[in-house]
PDB file of C-alpha atoms in Angstrom:
ATOM      1  CA  MET Y 126     132.607  91.797  93.160  1.00  0.00           C
ATOM      2  CA  ARG Y 127     129.685  90.856  92.701  1.00  0.00           C
ATOM      3  CA  LEU Y 128     126.264  92.481  92.593  1.00  0.00           C
ATOM      4  CA  THR Y 129     124.988  89.371  95.302  1.00  0.00           C
ATOM      5  CA  ASP Y 130     128.197  90.558  97.698  1.00  0.00           C
ATOM      6  CA  LEU Y 131     126.352  93.436  98.266  1.00  0.00           C
ATOM      7  CA  ILE Y 132     122.371  92.441  98.422  1.00  0.00           C
ATOM      8  CA  SER Y 133     121.367  89.849 100.706  1.00  0.00           C
ATOM      9  CA  PRO Y 134     118.789  87.283  99.178  1.00  0.00           C
ATOM     10  CA  ASP Y 135     117.003  88.811 102.722  1.00  0.00           C
ATOM     11  CA  ALA Y 136     117.717  92.533 101.014  1.00  0.00           C
ATOM     12  CA  VAL Y 137     115.216  91.226  97.942  1.00  0.00           C
ATOM     13  CA  PHE Y 138     111.764  92.076  97.911  1.00  0.00           C
ATOM     14  CA  ALA Y 139     109.286  90.628  95.202  1.00  0.00           C
ATOM     15  CA  THR Y 140     105.957  92.939  95.979  1.00  0.00           C
ATOM     16  CA  LEU Y 141     106.774  96.102  97.793  1.00  0.00           C
ATOM     17  CA  LYS Y 142     104.212  97.680  98.439  1.00  0.00           C
ATOM     18  CA  ALA Y 143     104.048 101.382  98.099  1.00  0.00           C
ATOM     19  CA  SER Y 144     101.913 104.663  96.989  1.00  0.00           C
ATOM     20  CA  THR Y 145     104.504 107.270  96.154  1.00  0.00           C
ATOM     21  CA  LYS Y 146     108.181 108.165  96.021  1.00  0.00           C
ATOM     22  CA  LYS Y 147     108.341 109.292  99.188  1.00  0.00           C
ATOM     23  CA  GLN Y 148     106.850 106.638 100.791  1.00  0.00           C
ATOM     24  CA  LEU Y 149     108.570 104.054  98.600  1.00  0.00           C
ATOM     25  CA  LEU Y 150     111.822 106.054  99.915  1.00  0.00           C
ATOM     26  CA  GLN Y 151     110.467 105.439 103.479  1.00  0.00           C
ATOM     27  CA  GLU Y 152     109.913 101.865 103.124  1.00  0.00           C
ATOM     28  CA  LEU Y 153     113.355 101.619 101.678  1.00  0.00           C
ATOM     29  CA  SER Y 154     114.935 103.236 104.226  1.00  0.00           C
ATOM     30  CA  ASP Y 155     112.963 101.151 106.581  1.00  0.00           C
ATOM     31  CA  ARG Y 156     113.695  97.357 105.786  1.00  0.00           C
ATOM     32  CA  ALA Y 157     117.621  98.545 105.456  1.00  0.00           C
ATOM     33  CA  ALA Y 158     117.169  99.608 108.791  1.00  0.00           C
ATOM     34  CA  LYS Y 159     116.409  96.597 109.826  1.00  0.00           C
ATOM     35  CA  LEU Y 160     119.298  94.881 107.891  1.00  0.00           C
ATOM     36  CA  SER Y 161     121.739  96.900 108.916  1.00  0.00           C
ATOM     37  CA  GLY Y 162     121.544  98.151 112.198  1.00  0.00           C
ATOM     38  CA  LEU Y 163     121.114 101.678 111.107  1.00  0.00           C
ATOM     39  CA  PRO Y 164     118.540 104.715 111.974  1.00  0.00           C
ATOM     40  CA  ALA Y 165     115.936 104.219 109.307  1.00  0.00           C
ATOM     41  CA  ARG Y 166     115.940 107.911 109.115  1.00  0.00           C
ATOM     42  CA  GLU Y 167     119.271 108.853 108.541  1.00  0.00           C
ATOM     43  CA  ILE Y 168     119.435 106.253 105.752  1.00  0.00           C
ATOM     44  CA  PHE Y 169     115.565 108.021 104.444  1.00  0.00           C
ATOM     45  CA  ASP Y 170     117.445 111.225 105.221  1.00  0.00           C
ATOM     46  CA  ALA Y 171     120.851 110.456 102.894  1.00  0.00           C
ATOM     47  CA  LEU Y 172     118.101 108.664 100.184  1.00  0.00           C
ATOM     48  CA  LEU Y 173     116.063 112.359 100.361  1.00  0.00           C
ATOM     49  CA  HIS Y 174     119.395 114.877 100.150  1.00  0.00           C
ATOM     50  CA  ARG Y 175     120.543 112.622  96.971  1.00  0.00           C
ATOM     51  CA  GLU Y 176     117.205 112.451  95.327  1.00  0.00           C
ATOM     52  CA  ARG Y 177     117.247 116.698  96.067  1.00  0.00           C
ATOM     53  CA  LEU Y 178     119.940 116.748  93.397  1.00  0.00           C
ATOM     54  CA  GLY Y 179     117.831 115.148  90.897  1.00  0.00           C
ATOM     55  CA  SER Y 180     116.021 112.067  91.157  1.00  0.00           C
ATOM     56  CA  THR Y 181     117.544 108.270  90.913  1.00  0.00           C
ATOM     57  CA  GLY Y 182     114.979 107.148  88.470  1.00  0.00           C
ATOM     58  CA  ILE Y 183     117.254 106.362  85.505  1.00  0.00           C
ATOM     59  CA  GLY Y 184     114.623 105.520  83.303  1.00  0.00           C
ATOM     60  CA  GLU Y 185     112.177 102.301  81.806  1.00  0.00           C
ATOM     61  CA  GLY Y 186     110.683 102.208  85.019  1.00  0.00           C
ATOM     62  CA  ILE Y 187     113.896 101.547  87.084  1.00  0.00           C
ATOM     63  CA  ALA Y 188     115.604 103.400  90.057  1.00  0.00           C
ATOM     64  CA  ILE Y 189     118.890 103.635  91.501  1.00  0.00           C
ATOM     65  CA  PRO Y 190     118.377 105.542  95.101  1.00  0.00           C
ATOM     66  CA  HIS Y 191     121.787 106.111  96.371  1.00  0.00           C
ATOM     67  CA  GLY Y 192     123.249 107.879  99.992  1.00  0.00           C
ATOM     68  CA  LYS Y 193     126.365 108.033 101.754  1.00  0.00           C
ATOM     69  CA  LEU Y 194     126.564 107.674 105.629  1.00  0.00           C
ATOM     70  CA  GLY Y 195     129.393 107.449 108.443  1.00  0.00           C
ATOM     71  CA  LYS Y 196     128.265 104.560 110.045  1.00  0.00           C
ATOM     72  CA  VAL Y 197     128.146 102.635 107.214  1.00  0.00           C
ATOM     73  CA  LYS Y 198     130.684  99.823 107.131  1.00  0.00           C
ATOM     74  CA  SER Y 199     130.647  98.409 103.738  1.00  0.00           C
ATOM     75  CA  ILE Y 200     128.213  98.767 100.785  1.00  0.00           C
ATOM     76  CA  PHE Y 201     125.184  97.615 100.483  1.00  0.00           C
ATOM     77  CA  GLY Y 202     121.503  97.208  98.871  1.00  0.00           C
ATOM     78  CA  ILE Y 203     118.169  96.362  98.628  1.00  0.00           C
ATOM     79  CA  PHE Y 204     116.467  94.676  95.432  1.00  0.00           C
ATOM     80  CA  ALA Y 205     112.297  95.536  95.374  1.00  0.00           C
ATOM     81  CA  ARG Y 206     110.043  95.061  92.534  1.00  0.00           C
ATOM     82  CA  LEU Y 207     107.047  97.088  93.482  1.00  0.00           C
ATOM     83  CA  GLU Y 208     103.227  95.902  93.213  1.00  0.00           C
ATOM     84  CA  ARG Y 209     102.735  99.004  91.765  1.00  0.00           C
ATOM     85  CA  PRO Y 210     104.327 101.302  89.273  1.00  0.00           C
ATOM     86  CA  VAL Y 211     104.931 104.530  91.186  1.00  0.00           C
ATOM     87  CA  ASP Y 212     106.169 108.325  90.503  1.00  0.00           C
ATOM     88  CA  PHE Y 213     109.395 108.914  90.718  1.00  0.00           C
ATOM     89  CA  GLU Y 214     110.272 111.772  88.589  1.00  0.00           C
ATOM     90  CA  ALA Y 215     112.133 109.971  86.217  1.00  0.00           C
ATOM     91  CA  LEU Y 216     114.188 110.920  83.345  1.00  0.00           C
ATOM     92  CA  ASP Y 217     111.508 109.343  80.858  1.00  0.00           C
ATOM     93  CA  GLY Y 218     108.701 110.937  83.250  1.00  0.00           C
ATOM     94  CA  ALA Y 219     108.016 106.919  83.387  1.00  0.00           C
ATOM     95  CA  PRO Y 220     106.850 105.332  86.842  1.00  0.00           C
ATOM     96  CA  VAL Y 221     109.187 102.976  88.481  1.00  0.00           C
ATOM     97  CA  ASP Y 222     108.181  99.887  89.471  1.00  0.00           C
ATOM     98  CA  LEU Y 223     112.113  97.714  90.019  1.00  0.00           C
ATOM     99  CA  VAL Y 224     114.211  99.810  92.289  1.00  0.00           C
ATOM    100  CA  PHE Y 225     118.074  98.802  93.379  1.00  0.00           C
ATOM    101  CA  LEU Y 226     119.225 100.722  96.868  1.00  0.00           C
ATOM    102  CA  LEU Y 227     122.625 101.211  97.503  1.00  0.00           C
ATOM    103  CA  ILE Y 228     124.202 102.787 100.815  1.00  0.00           C
ATOM    104  CA  ALA Y 229     127.989 103.417 101.483  1.00  0.00           C
ATOM    105  CA  PRO Y 230     130.582 104.536 103.402  1.00  0.00           C
ATOM    106  CA  GLU Y 231     131.352 108.228 102.757  1.00  0.00           C
ATOM    107  CA  SER Y 232     135.099 107.138 101.935  1.00  0.00           C
ATOM    108  CA  SER Y 233     133.623 105.404  99.636  1.00  0.00           C
ATOM    109  CA  GLY Y 234     134.741 106.963  96.919  1.00  0.00           C
ATOM    110  CA  ALA Y 235     135.414 104.802  92.966  1.00  0.00           C
ATOM    111  CA  ASP Y 236     133.747 102.146  95.265  1.00  0.00           C
ATOM    112  CA  HIS Y 237     130.222 103.331  95.180  1.00  0.00           C
ATOM    113  CA  LEU Y 238     130.164 104.774  91.681  1.00  0.00           C
ATOM    114  CA  LYS Y 239     131.457 100.972  90.491  1.00  0.00           C
ATOM    115  CA  ALA Y 240     128.200  99.757  92.435  1.00  0.00           C
ATOM    116  CA  LEU Y 241     126.494 102.325  90.580  1.00  0.00           C
ATOM    117  CA  ALA Y 242     128.011 101.715  87.583  1.00  0.00           C
ATOM    118  CA  CYS Y 243     127.265  97.687  87.931  1.00  0.00           C
ATOM    119  CA  ALA Y 244     123.458  97.885  88.813  1.00  0.00           C
ATOM    120  CA  ALA Y 245     122.778 100.466  85.541  1.00  0.00           C
ATOM    121  CA  ARG Y 246     123.883  97.925  83.764  1.00  0.00           C
ATOM    122  CA  MET Y 247     122.450  94.868  85.124  1.00  0.00           C
ATOM    123  CA  LEU Y 248     119.195  96.584  84.769  1.00  0.00           C
ATOM    124  CA  ARG Y 249     119.666  97.327  81.300  1.00  0.00           C
ATOM    125  CA  ASP Y 250     119.371  94.110  79.712  1.00  0.00           C
ATOM    126  CA  PRO Y 251     115.365  94.005  79.097  1.00  0.00           C
ATOM    127  CA  GLY Y 252     115.231  90.275  78.637  1.00  0.00           C
ATOM    128  CA  LEU Y 253     115.913  90.104  82.737  1.00  0.00           C
ATOM    129  CA  VAL Y 254     113.778  93.516  83.207  1.00  0.00           C
ATOM    130  CA  ALA Y 255     111.141  91.270  81.430  1.00  0.00           C
ATOM    131  CA  THR Y 256     111.767  88.384  83.453  1.00  0.00           C
ATOM    132  CA  ILE Y 257     112.058  90.278  86.884  1.00  0.00           C
ATOM    133  CA  ARG Y 258     108.569  91.829  86.126  1.00  0.00           C
ATOM    134  CA  ALA Y 259     107.064  88.830  85.849  1.00  0.00           C
ATOM    135  CA  THR Y 260     108.433  87.618  88.540  1.00  0.00           C
ATOM    136  CA  ARG Y 261     106.355  87.121  91.935  1.00  0.00           C
ATOM    137  CA  ASP Y 262     108.327  84.759  94.487  1.00  0.00           C
ATOM    138  CA  HIS Y 263     110.924  86.245  96.579  1.00  0.00           C
ATOM    139  CA  ASP Y 264     113.745  82.892  95.383  1.00  0.00           C
ATOM    140  CA  ALA Y 265     112.828  83.309  92.510  1.00  0.00           C
ATOM    141  CA  LEU Y 266     113.766  86.632  91.869  1.00  0.00           C
ATOM    142  CA  TYR Y 267     117.576  86.666  94.060  1.00  0.00           C
ATOM    143  CA  SER Y 268     118.393  83.358  92.320  1.00  0.00           C
ATOM    144  CA  LEU Y 269     117.521  86.148  88.565  1.00  0.00           C
ATOM    145  CA  ILE Y 270     119.745  88.535  90.250  1.00  0.00           C
ATOM    146  CA  ALA Y 271     122.742  86.153  91.542  1.00  0.00           C
ATOM    147  CA  GLN Y 272     123.130  84.074  87.952  1.00  0.00           C
ATOM    148  CA  ARG Y 273     123.053  87.554  85.986  1.00  0.00           C
ATOM    149  CA  SER Y 274     125.300  89.494  88.158  1.00  0.00           C
ATOM    150  CA  LYS Y 275     127.866  89.958  86.530  1.00  0.00           C
ATOM    151  CA  PRO Y 276     131.815  90.438  88.466  1.00  0.00           C
ATOM    152  CA  TYR Y 277     132.490  94.458  88.981  1.00  0.00           C
ATOM    153  CA  ALA Y 278     136.178  96.118  89.928  1.00  0.00           C
ATOM    154  CA  ALA Y 279     136.042  96.735  93.635  1.00  0.00           C
TER     155      ALA Y 279
END
Protein backbone atom coordinates (compact mmCIF):
# COMPACT_ATOMS: atom_id res chain seq x y z
CA MET A 1 0.00 0.00 0.00
CA ARG A 2 1.10 3.58 -0.68
CA LEU A 3 0.22 6.88 0.98
CA THR A 4 -1.81 7.67 -2.12
CA ASP A 5 -4.07 4.76 -1.10
CA LEU A 6 -4.83 6.77 2.04
CA ILE A 7 -5.38 10.17 0.44
CA SER A 8 -7.41 11.00 -2.60
CA PRO A 9 -6.81 13.99 -4.87
CA ASP A 10 -9.68 15.83 -3.15
CA ALA A 11 -7.91 15.34 0.20
CA VAL A 12 -4.95 17.53 -0.82
CA PHE A 13 -5.04 21.25 -0.10
CA ALA A 14 -2.36 23.46 -1.61
CA THR A 15 -3.13 26.74 0.19
CA LEU A 16 -4.94 26.08 3.46
CA LYS A 17 -5.55 29.09 5.70
CA ALA A 18 -5.25 28.91 9.48
CA SER A 19 -3.71 31.25 12.04
CA THR A 20 -3.44 28.97 15.10
CA LYS A 21 -2.88 25.30 15.83
CA LYS A 22 -6.42 24.92 17.15
CA GLN A 23 -7.90 26.63 14.08
CA LEU A 24 -5.77 24.39 11.83
CA LEU A 25 -6.95 21.22 13.58
CA GLN A 26 -10.56 22.43 13.34
CA GLU A 27 -10.20 23.18 9.63
CA LEU A 28 -8.62 19.77 8.99
CA SER A 29 -11.39 18.11 11.03
CA ASP A 30 -14.07 19.89 9.00
CA ARG A 31 -12.47 18.82 5.73
CA ALA A 32 -11.96 15.25 6.95
CA ALA A 33 -15.63 15.14 7.97
CA LYS A 34 -16.75 16.21 4.50
CA LEU A 35 -14.58 13.54 2.88
CA SER A 36 -15.46 10.73 5.28
CA GLY A 37 -18.99 11.45 6.48
CA LEU A 38 -17.78 11.32 10.09
CA PRO A 39 -18.73 14.05 12.57
CA ALA A 40 -16.17 16.88 12.52
CA ARG A 41 -16.41 17.24 16.30
CA GLU A 42 -15.39 13.61 16.87
CA ILE A 43 -12.40 13.99 14.56
CA PHE A 44 -11.40 17.25 16.26
CA ASP A 45 -11.73 15.70 19.73
CA ALA A 46 -9.56 12.73 18.71
CA LEU A 47 -6.89 15.08 17.36
CA LEU A 48 -6.96 17.24 20.49
CA HIS A 49 -6.72 14.15 22.69
CA ARG A 50 -3.59 13.05 20.82
CA GLU A 51 -2.06 16.55 20.93
CA ARG A 52 -2.46 16.61 24.72
CA LEU A 53 -0.05 13.66 24.86
CA GLY A 54 2.56 15.73 23.01
CA SER A 55 2.78 17.74 19.84
CA THR A 56 2.67 15.88 16.54
CA GLY A 57 4.84 18.63 15.08
CA ILE A 58 7.88 16.54 14.14
CA GLY A 59 10.15 19.46 13.25
CA GLU A 60 11.33 21.39 10.23
CA GLY A 61 7.86 22.83 9.63
CA ILE A 62 6.09 19.47 9.44
CA ALA A 63 3.26 18.02 11.54
CA ILE A 64 1.51 14.67 11.36
CA PRO A 65 -1.59 15.00 13.55
CA HIS A 66 -3.44 11.73 13.93
CA GLY A 67 -6.20 10.05 15.83
CA LYS A 68 -8.27 6.90 16.08
CA LEU A 69 -12.04 6.64 15.93
CA GLY A 70 -14.34 3.66 16.37
CA LYS A 71 -16.54 4.62 13.43
CA VAL A 72 -13.67 4.67 10.90
CA LYS A 73 -13.57 1.67 8.56
CA SER A 74 -10.09 2.24 7.12
CA ILE A 75 -7.17 4.62 7.52
CA PHE A 76 -7.48 7.84 5.54
CA GLY A 77 -5.59 11.08 5.38
CA ILE A 78 -5.43 14.68 4.30
CA PHE A 79 -2.36 16.59 3.16
CA ALA A 80 -2.23 20.37 3.47
CA ARG A 81 0.28 23.04 2.60
CA LEU A 82 -0.49 26.14 4.66
CA GLU A 83 -0.47 29.64 3.21
CA ARG A 84 1.38 30.82 6.31
CA PRO A 85 3.12 28.71 8.96
CA VAL A 86 1.47 28.41 12.38
CA ASP A 87 2.93 27.70 15.81
CA PHE A 88 2.30 24.00 16.40
CA GLU A 89 4.42 23.53 19.53
CA ALA A 90 6.72 21.36 17.39
CA LEU A 91 9.69 19.54 18.85
CA ASP A 92 12.14 22.03 17.31
CA GLY A 93 9.97 25.10 17.99
CA ALA A 94 9.66 25.86 14.25
CA PRO A 95 6.23 26.87 12.93
CA VAL A 96 4.44 24.31 10.75
CA ASP A 97 3.45 24.77 7.12
CA LEU A 98 3.10 21.13 5.94
CA VAL A 99 0.54 18.85 7.55
CA PHE A 100 -0.30 15.22 6.90
CA LEU A 101 -3.42 14.26 8.89
CA LEU A 102 -4.18 10.57 9.48
CA ILE A 103 -7.37 9.12 10.94
CA ALA A 104 -7.48 5.40 11.70
CA PRO A 105 -9.88 2.84 13.11
CA GLU A 106 -9.41 2.13 16.82
CA SER A 107 -8.51 -1.43 15.87
CA SER A 108 -5.85 -0.48 13.31
CA GLY A 109 -2.88 -1.30 15.56
CA ALA A 110 0.35 -1.64 13.59
CA ASP A 111 -1.21 -0.41 10.33
CA HIS A 112 -1.70 3.02 11.91
CA LEU A 113 1.96 3.12 13.00
CA LYS A 114 3.12 1.99 9.54
CA ALA A 115 1.09 4.75 7.89
CA LEU A 116 2.57 7.33 10.28
CA ALA A 117 6.08 6.08 9.58
CA CYS A 118 5.48 6.20 5.84
CA ALA A 119 4.23 9.81 5.99
CA ALA A 120 7.21 10.83 8.13
CA ARG A 121 9.65 9.07 5.80
CA MET A 122 8.24 10.85 2.74
CA LEU A 123 8.40 14.23 4.47
CA ARG A 124 12.03 13.76 5.52
CA ASP A 125 13.16 14.14 1.91
CA PRO A 126 14.49 17.73 1.80
CA GLY A 127 14.19 17.97 -2.00
CA LEU A 128 10.56 16.86 -1.97
CA VAL A 129 9.71 19.15 0.93
CA ALA A 130 11.26 22.14 -0.86
CA THR A 131 9.30 21.34 -4.02
CA ILE A 132 6.06 20.94 -2.04
CA ARG A 133 6.62 24.28 -0.34
CA ALA A 134 7.07 25.94 -3.73
CA THR A 135 3.95 24.34 -5.21
CA ARG A 136 0.68 26.26 -5.07
CA ASP A 137 -1.27 24.11 -7.53
CA HIS A 138 -3.50 21.38 -6.11
CA ASP A 139 -3.04 18.90 -8.97
CA ALA A 140 0.72 19.39 -9.05
CA LEU A 141 0.90 18.86 -5.29
CA TYR A 142 -1.03 15.59 -5.45
CA SER A 143 1.13 14.48 -8.38
CA LEU A 144 4.30 15.14 -6.34
CA ILE A 145 3.00 13.07 -3.46
CA ALA A 146 1.88 10.27 -5.79
CA GLN A 147 5.22 10.14 -7.61
CA ARG A 148 7.26 10.06 -4.42
CA SER A 149 4.97 7.94 -2.27
CA LYS A 150 6.83 4.81 -1.21
CA PRO A 151 4.97 1.58 -0.51
CA TYR A 152 4.61 0.45 3.08
CA ALA A 153 3.60 -2.95 4.36
CA ALA A 154 0.06 -2.94 5.71
